[in-house]
Coordinates of C-alpha atoms in Angstrom, one line a residue:
X1 CA -3.1 -28.3 8.8
X2 CA -2.2 -31.2 11.1
X3 CA 0.1 -29.0 13.2
X4 CA -2.6 -26.4 13.6
X5 CA -4.3 -26.2 17.0
X6 CA -7.8 -24.9 17.7
X7 CA -7.5 -22.1 20.2
X8 CA -9.9 -19.7 21.9
X9 CA -8.5 -16.1 21.5
X10 CA -9.4 -15.0 25.0
X11 CA -7.2 -17.7 26.5
X12 CA -4.1 -16.4 24.7
X13 CA -4.7 -12.7 23.9
X14 CA -5.5 -9.9 26.4
X15 CA -7.5 -6.7 25.6
X16 CA -7.3 -3.4 27.5
X17 CA -10.3 -1.2 27.0
X18 CA -9.8 2.6 26.8
X19 CA -10.6 4.9 29.6
X20 CA -13.3 7.7 29.6
X21 CA -11.0 10.6 30.2
X22 CA -12.7 13.8 31.5
X23 CA -13.5 16.3 28.7
X24 CA -12.8 19.2 31.1
X25 CA -9.1 18.5 30.4
X26 CA -9.4 18.4 26.6
X27 CA -7.6 21.1 24.6
X28 CA -5.8 21.6 21.3
X29 CA -2.4 22.5 22.5
X30 CA -0.9 21.0 25.7
X31 CA -0.7 17.6 27.5
X32 CA -0.7 14.1 26.0
X33 CA -2.5 13.3 22.8
X34 CA -5.8 11.5 23.0
X35 CA -6.5 8.7 20.6
X36 CA -10.0 8.8 19.2
X37 CA -11.5 6.2 16.8
X38 CA -11.1 8.8 14.0
X39 CA -7.4 8.9 14.7
X40 CA -6.8 5.2 14.0
X41 CA -6.6 5.6 10.3
X42 CA -4.8 9.0 10.5
X43 CA -5.5 12.0 8.3
X44 CA -7.3 14.1 11.0
X45 CA -5.5 17.3 11.7
X46 CA -7.8 18.2 14.6
X47 CA -5.7 16.6 17.4
X48 CA -7.0 16.6 20.9
X49 CA -4.8 16.7 24.0
X50 CA -5.5 15.7 27.6
X51 CA -3.8 17.9 30.3
X52 CA -5.2 16.1 33.4
X53 CA -3.7 13.3 35.5
X54 CA -3.7 9.7 34.2
X55 CA -2.5 6.2 34.9
X56 CA 0.4 5.2 32.6
X57 CA -1.2 1.9 31.7
X58 CA -3.4 3.9 29.3
X59 CA -0.3 5.3 27.5
X60 CA 0.1 4.0 23.9
X61 CA 3.4 4.0 22.1
X62 CA 4.4 3.4 18.5
X63 CA 3.8 -0.2 17.4
X64 CA 1.0 -1.0 19.8
X65 CA -2.0 -2.7 18.1
X66 CA -5.3 -1.0 18.5
X67 CA -8.9 -1.9 17.6
X68 CA -11.8 0.5 17.0
X69 CA -14.9 -0.7 18.7
X70 CA -17.4 1.5 16.8
X71 CA -18.1 1.9 13.1
X72 CA -15.8 -0.2 10.9
X73 CA -13.8 -2.1 13.6
X74 CA -10.4 -1.2 12.2
X75 CA -7.3 -2.8 13.6
X76 CA -4.1 -0.8 13.3
X77 CA -0.5 -0.4 14.5
X78 CA -0.2 3.0 16.2
X79 CA 2.4 5.0 14.3
X80 CA 2.4 8.4 16.0
X81 CA 3.6 10.0 19.2
X82 CA 2.8 8.5 22.6
X83 CA -0.9 9.0 23.3
X84 CA -3.7 8.0 25.7
X85 CA -6.1 5.1 25.0
X86 CA -9.6 6.7 24.9
X87 CA -12.8 4.8 25.5
X88 CA -14.2 2.6 22.7
X89 CA -10.7 1.6 21.6
X90 CA -9.0 -1.6 22.6
X91 CA -5.3 -2.3 23.0
X92 CA -4.2 -5.8 22.1
X93 CA -1.9 -7.2 24.9
X94 CA 0.2 -10.3 25.0
X95 CA -0.1 -13.0 27.7
X96 CA 2.6 -15.1 29.3
X97 CA 3.1 -18.5 27.7
X98 CA 0.6 -17.5 25.0
X99 CA 0.3 -19.8 21.9
X100 CA -0.8 -16.8 19.8
X101 CA 1.9 -14.3 19.0
X102 CA 1.2 -10.6 19.1
X103 CA 2.2 -9.8 15.5
X104 CA 0.4 -12.9 14.1
X105 CA -2.8 -12.0 15.8
X106 CA -2.6 -8.5 14.2
X107 CA -3.0 -10.2 10.7
X108 CA -5.3 -13.0 11.8
X109 CA -7.7 -10.6 13.5
X110 CA -8.4 -8.3 10.5
X111 CA -10.6 -10.7 8.5
X112 CA -12.3 -11.9 11.7
X113 CA -13.3 -8.3 12.5
X114 CA -14.9 -8.1 9.0
X115 CA -16.9 -11.2 9.8
X116 CA -18.0 -9.8 13.2
X117 CA -18.9 -6.5 11.6
X118 CA -21.0 -8.2 8.9
X119 CA -23.1 -10.1 11.5
X120 CA -23.4 -7.3 14.0
X121 CA -26.8 -5.7 14.0
X122 CA -27.1 -1.9 14.2
X123 CA -29.7 0.8 13.6
X124 CA -27.0 3.5 13.4
X125 CA -23.4 2.8 14.3
X126 CA -22.2 -0.8 14.9
X127 CA -20.5 -1.6 18.2
X128 CA -17.9 -4.2 18.9
X129 CA -18.0 -6.2 22.1
X130 CA -14.8 -7.4 23.8
X131 CA -16.6 -10.8 24.3
X132 CA -16.9 -11.1 20.5
X133 CA -13.1 -11.2 20.3
X134 CA -12.5 -13.3 23.4
X135 CA -14.9 -16.0 22.3
X136 CA -13.5 -16.2 18.8
X137 CA -12.0 -19.6 18.0
X138 CA -9.5 -20.3 15.2
X139 CA -6.8 -22.8 14.0
X140 CA -3.3 -21.5 14.7
X141 CA 0.0 -22.9 13.5
X142 CA 3.0 -23.4 15.9
X143 CA 4.4 -20.2 17.5
X144 CA 7.6 -20.4 15.4
X145 CA 5.6 -20.5 12.2
X146 CA 3.4 -17.7 13.4
X147 CA 6.5 -15.5 13.8
X148 CA 7.8 -16.3 10.3
X149 CA 4.4 -15.6 8.8
X150 CA 4.2 -12.3 10.6
X151 CA 7.7 -11.4 9.5
X152 CA 6.7 -12.0 5.8
X153 CA 3.5 -10.0 6.0
X154 CA 5.2 -7.2 8.0
X155 CA 7.9 -6.9 5.4
X156 CA 5.3 -6.7 2.7
X157 CA 3.5 -4.0 4.7
X158 CA 6.7 -2.0 4.9
X159 CA 7.1 -2.2 1.1
X160 CA 3.5 -1.1 0.6
X161 CA 3.9 1.8 3.0
X162 CA 7.1 2.9 1.3
X163 CA 5.5 2.7 -2.2
X164 CA 2.5 4.7 -0.9
X165 CA 4.9 7.4 0.4
X166 CA 6.6 7.4 -3.0
X167 CA 3.2 8.0 -4.7
X168 CA 2.4 10.8 -2.3
X169 CA 5.9 12.4 -3.0
X170 CA 5.3 12.2 -6.8
X171 CA 1.8 13.7 -6.4
X172 CA 3.2 16.6 -4.4
X173 CA 5.9 17.1 -7.0
X174 CA 3.3 17.1 -9.7
X175 CA 1.2 19.7 -7.8
X176 CA 4.1 22.0 -7.6
X177 CA 5.0 21.4 -11.2
X178 CA 1.4 22.2 -12.3
X179 CA 1.5 25.4 -10.3
X180 CA 4.7 26.5 -12.0
X181 CA 3.6 25.5 -15.5
X182 CA 0.3 27.4 -15.1
X183 CA 1.8 30.6 -13.6
X184 CA 5.4 30.9 -14.9
X185 CA 5.4 28.6 -17.9
X186 CA 8.4 27.6 -20.0
X187 CA 10.8 29.6 -22.1
X188 CA 9.9 29.5 -25.8
X189 CA 12.1 29.7 -28.9
X190 CA 10.9 33.2 -29.9
X191 CA 11.6 34.6 -26.4
X192 CA 15.1 33.2 -26.4
X193 CA 15.7 34.4 -30.0
X194 CA 14.6 37.9 -29.0
X195 CA 16.8 37.8 -26.0
X196 CA 14.0 38.3 -23.5
X197 CA 16.2 36.4 -21.0
X198 CA 19.1 38.8 -21.3
X199 CA 19.9 40.9 -18.2
X200 CA 18.1 38.4 -15.9
X201 CA 19.8 36.4 -13.2
X202 CA 19.0 33.3 -15.2
X203 CA 20.4 34.6 -18.5
X204 CA 23.3 32.2 -18.6
X205 CA 21.2 29.1 -18.1
X206 CA 17.9 30.0 -19.8
X207 CA 16.9 27.5 -22.4
X208 CA 13.8 26.5 -24.4
X209 CA 11.6 24.3 -22.2
X210 CA 12.9 25.5 -18.9
X211 CA 10.8 27.4 -16.3
X212 CA 10.8 31.1 -16.6
X213 CA 11.9 33.1 -13.5
X214 CA 9.1 34.0 -11.0
X215 CA 7.3 37.4 -11.2
X216 CA 9.3 38.5 -8.2
X217 CA 12.6 37.7 -10.0
X218 CA 11.7 39.2 -13.4
X219 CA 8.6 41.4 -13.2
X220 CA 9.2 42.7 -16.7
X221 CA 8.2 39.3 -18.1
X222 CA 4.7 39.4 -16.7
X223 CA 1.4 41.1 -17.2
X224 CA -1.8 41.4 -15.0
X225 CA -4.7 39.2 -15.8
X226 CA -7.9 37.8 -14.2
X227 CA -5.8 34.9 -13.2
X228 CA -3.1 37.0 -11.6
X229 CA 0.3 37.7 -13.1
X230 CA 1.0 35.7 -16.3
X231 CA 3.8 35.9 -18.8
X232 CA 3.5 38.7 -21.4
X233 CA 3.6 36.1 -24.2
X234 CA 0.5 34.5 -22.9
X235 CA -3.1 35.4 -23.6
X236 CA -6.2 34.2 -21.8
X237 CA -9.9 33.5 -22.7
X238 CA -13.1 32.1 -21.3
X239 CA -14.2 28.6 -21.9
X240 CA -17.0 30.0 -24.1
X241 CA -14.3 31.8 -26.2
X242 CA -12.6 28.5 -26.8
X243 CA -15.4 26.0 -27.3
X244 CA -19.1 25.3 -26.7
X245 CA -20.5 24.0 -23.4
X246 CA -23.4 21.5 -23.8
X247 CA -25.3 19.5 -21.2
X248 CA -26.1 15.8 -21.1
X249 CA -29.5 14.2 -21.3
X250 CA -31.7 12.3 -18.8
X251 CA -32.8 9.0 -20.1
X252 CA -36.6 8.6 -20.6
X253 CA -38.3 7.7 -17.3
X254 CA -38.3 4.0 -16.7
X255 CA -35.8 3.2 -19.4
X256 CA -33.9 0.0 -18.3
X257 CA -30.2 -0.4 -19.1
X258 CA -29.2 -3.3 -21.2
X259 CA -28.3 -6.4 -19.4
X260 CA -25.4 -7.0 -21.7
X261 CA -22.8 -4.4 -23.1
X262 CA -24.0 -2.6 -26.3
X263 CA -22.2 -0.1 -28.5
X264 CA -23.8 2.7 -26.5
X265 CA -22.1 3.1 -23.1
X266 CA -23.8 5.6 -20.7
X267 CA -21.4 7.7 -18.7
X268 CA -22.6 8.7 -15.2
X269 CA -21.0 11.0 -12.6
X270 CA -19.9 7.9 -10.6
X271 CA -17.8 6.9 -13.6
X272 CA -16.1 10.2 -13.9
X273 CA -13.1 10.4 -11.6
X274 CA -11.1 13.7 -11.7
X275 CA -8.9 13.2 -14.7
X276 CA -10.1 9.8 -16.0
X277 CA -13.0 7.5 -16.6
X278 CA -13.5 4.5 -14.4
X279 CA -15.1 2.0 -16.8
X280 CA -15.2 -0.9 -14.4
X281 CA -19.0 -0.6 -13.8
X282 CA -20.4 1.0 -16.9
X283 CA -24.1 0.9 -17.8
X284 CA -25.1 0.5 -21.4
X285 CA -28.1 1.9 -23.3
X286 CA -30.4 -0.4 -25.3
X287 CA -29.9 0.3 -29.0
X288 CA -33.7 0.8 -29.5
X289 CA -33.7 4.1 -27.5
X290 CA -30.3 5.3 -28.7
X291 CA -31.9 7.6 -31.5
X292 CA -33.8 9.5 -28.7
X293 CA -30.5 10.7 -27.2
X294 CA -28.3 10.8 -30.3
X295 CA -27.5 14.5 -29.7
X296 CA -26.1 13.9 -26.2
X297 CA -22.9 12.0 -27.0
X298 CA -19.5 12.9 -25.8
X299 CA -16.4 12.4 -28.0
X300 CA -12.7 11.9 -27.4
X301 CA -11.8 15.5 -28.3
X302 CA -14.3 16.8 -25.7
X303 CA -13.7 17.6 -22.0
X304 CA -16.3 16.4 -19.5
X305 CA -17.2 18.3 -16.4
X306 CA -19.5 17.0 -13.6
X307 CA -22.2 19.5 -12.7
X308 CA -24.3 17.7 -10.1
X309 CA -23.5 15.4 -7.2
X310 CA -19.7 15.6 -7.4
X311 CA -19.0 19.1 -8.8
X312 CA -16.3 20.4 -11.0
X313 CA -14.4 17.3 -12.0
X314 CA -12.8 17.5 -15.5
X315 CA -11.3 14.9 -17.8
X316 CA -10.8 13.6 -21.3
X317 CA -12.8 10.8 -22.9
X318 CA -10.6 7.7 -23.8
X319 CA -10.8 6.5 -27.4
X320 CA -12.7 3.3 -26.6
X321 CA -15.6 5.5 -25.2
X322 CA -15.7 7.9 -28.1
X323 CA -19.4 8.6 -28.7
X324 CA -20.7 7.5 -25.3
X325 CA -24.0 8.9 -24.0
X326 CA -23.6 11.5 -21.4
X327 CA -25.7 11.8 -18.2
X328 CA -27.7 15.0 -17.4
X329 CA -25.4 15.4 -14.3
X330 CA -22.4 16.3 -16.5
X331 CA -21.6 18.6 -19.4
X332 CA -19.1 18.6 -22.2
X333 CA -16.9 21.3 -23.6
X334 CA -16.9 20.6 -27.3
X335 CA -15.6 22.1 -30.6
X336 CA -12.5 23.4 -28.7
X337 CA -10.2 25.6 -30.8
X338 CA -7.1 23.4 -30.7
X339 CA -5.1 26.1 -32.5
X340 CA -5.3 28.1 -29.3
X341 CA -5.8 25.6 -26.6
X342 CA -4.2 22.1 -26.3
X343 CA -6.8 19.7 -25.0
X344 CA -4.6 18.2 -22.4
X345 CA -3.2 21.5 -21.3
X346 CA -6.7 23.0 -21.0
X347 CA -8.0 20.0 -19.1
X348 CA -5.0 19.9 -16.8
X349 CA -5.5 23.6 -15.9
X350 CA -9.3 23.1 -15.3
X351 CA -8.3 20.3 -12.8
X352 CA -5.6 22.2 -11.1
X353 CA -5.7 23.9 -7.7
X354 CA -5.4 27.2 -9.5
X355 CA -9.0 26.7 -10.7
X356 CA -10.4 26.4 -7.1
X357 CA -11.3 30.1 -6.7
X358 CA -13.3 30.1 -9.9
X359 CA -15.0 26.8 -9.1
X360 CA -16.0 27.8 -5.6
X361 CA -17.3 31.2 -6.8
X362 CA -19.5 29.4 -9.4
X363 CA -21.1 26.8 -7.2
X364 CA -24.8 27.5 -6.4
X365 CA -27.9 25.6 -5.5
X366 CA -30.2 23.9 -7.9
X367 CA -33.4 22.7 -6.2
X368 CA -31.5 22.7 -2.9
X369 CA -28.7 20.5 -4.4
X370 CA -25.3 22.0 -5.2
X371 CA -25.1 22.4 -9.0
X372 CA -22.8 23.9 -11.5
X373 CA -24.7 25.8 -14.3
X374 CA -23.5 25.7 -17.9
X375 CA -23.2 29.5 -18.1
X376 CA -20.9 29.4 -15.1
X377 CA -18.6 26.9 -16.9
X378 CA -18.6 29.1 -19.9
X379 CA -17.2 32.0 -17.8
X380 CA -14.2 30.0 -16.5
X381 CA -11.0 31.7 -17.6
X382 CA -8.1 29.6 -19.0
X383 CA -4.5 30.8 -19.6
X384 CA -3.3 30.4 -23.2
X385 CA 0.5 30.1 -23.6
X386 CA 1.8 29.7 -27.2
X387 CA 0.8 26.3 -28.6
X388 CA 4.5 25.3 -28.7
X389 CA 4.8 25.9 -25.0
X390 CA 1.5 24.1 -24.2
X391 CA 2.8 21.0 -26.1
X392 CA 6.0 21.0 -24.0
X393 CA 4.0 21.4 -20.8
X394 CA 1.6 18.6 -21.8
X395 CA 4.7 16.3 -22.4
X396 CA 6.1 17.2 -18.9
X397 CA 2.7 16.6 -17.2
X398 CA 2.3 13.3 -19.1
X399 CA 5.7 12.0 -17.9
X400 CA 4.8 13.0 -14.3
X401 CA 1.4 11.3 -14.7
X402 CA 3.0 8.1 -16.1
X403 CA 5.4 8.0 -13.1
X404 CA 2.5 8.2 -10.7
X405 CA 0.4 5.7 -12.5
X406 CA 3.3 3.2 -12.6
X407 CA 3.7 3.5 -8.9
X408 CA 0.0 3.2 -8.3
X409 CA -0.1 0.0 -10.5
X410 CA 2.8 -1.4 -8.5
X411 CA 1.0 -0.5 -5.2
X412 CA -2.2 -2.2 -6.3
X413 CA -0.2 -5.4 -7.2
X414 CA 1.5 -5.4 -3.8
X415 CA -1.8 -5.0 -2.0
X416 CA -3.3 -7.8 -4.1
X417 CA -0.2 -10.0 -3.3
X418 CA -0.7 -9.3 0.4
X419 CA -4.3 -10.4 0.3
X420 CA -3.4 -13.6 -1.4
X421 CA -0.5 -14.3 1.0
X422 CA -2.7 -13.6 4.0
X423 CA -5.3 -16.1 2.8
X424 CA -2.8 -18.8 2.0
X425 CA -0.6 -18.4 5.1
X426 CA -3.3 -17.7 7.7
X427 CA -5.5 -20.6 6.6
X428 CA -2.6 -23.1 6.2
X429 CA -3.4 -23.5 2.5
X430 CA 0.3 -22.7 1.9
X431 CA 2.9 -23.4 4.6
X432 CA 5.9 -21.1 5.2
X433 CA 8.3 -23.8 4.2
X434 CA 6.4 -24.4 0.9
X435 CA 6.4 -20.7 0.2
X436 CA 10.2 -20.5 0.8
X437 CA 10.8 -23.5 -1.5
X438 CA 8.8 -21.9 -4.3

């Protein structure tokens, strides 16, 4: 740390506050895009444009560093089209002969904003003051080392971004794949043996396990159903026709959870992510009250569904939670006829976008809170391809899921690595030369 120098941020970094552009020029079609705080993290399709006159000093271009002054105090690099700096947003500007480089400050500032946010009092939304940043003091390495640190972290950010885009791509591919599997399905051996594919444009290439042609390409392969056109070799049934829907159980009033894990985990809606169980914060039932709720367990061959709070999330129970207690805000589909419905196929369909119309139709209000009734779950319609076809589809979906999970795991490791590097490099705990040598 001997080469580090204590510097006051305001002496080396400039900040340009956004301008209060007149709302009479706001519109959704023409002019220059306006940057609002909600736009800093992206994901908002409701873009606002400004069609009035403006000073070009407010024009933001790709790569500019911006800080939101309300809410969570996010710092970002702008990655979109040129846009105007609206009020309550800061642009970070360099200064001549500065001893703090622009890119280094971007990384140094992020944890400082978290500290400022934590100590900022607020009754509703927290507000950041420019003075909070200007008065900030920190230990900074020499400029050359700052540039090298920023290059390392920027490169890692680029890898993280590329990996995130790869995850998104795989997720989009999986969504399209699920739509095809649940509407067209895959050729089966009996169909090929019968010659159902003959006379079709795909006759020369049709094989067991490949997608059937679409209803538009081969209408003779399809039949009408409550789900729309489905292959003639498929059937369909309600959830009630395939299994039994049972609700969970509220723990007796005042029942404390065990302070240590027991053999009776208690699954809450917050543990039930769409498609999997997050067991990182499980609660456990004390063994002495377990007999009171022995009939409200959920097993590995059941499918859970959330019925209050977050509605309509489906998933399987992992083997290590077989026999867990189930909250009253969820239900289970149990005793499923596996000769007709593969568990993973049925669960995947219930989670798919094709289920959305049935889910939205079913949502009602229970005591003023959105709730999904058990009888409504029983009415959900599920397609039933031949079991052979379901098993192939399950294998295809499992492979796609594994690809996504592998990339998500890699992404999590990269983010963890970045956090460790930021702490080590920005505090001087590890110097750049030491990192290169190791």
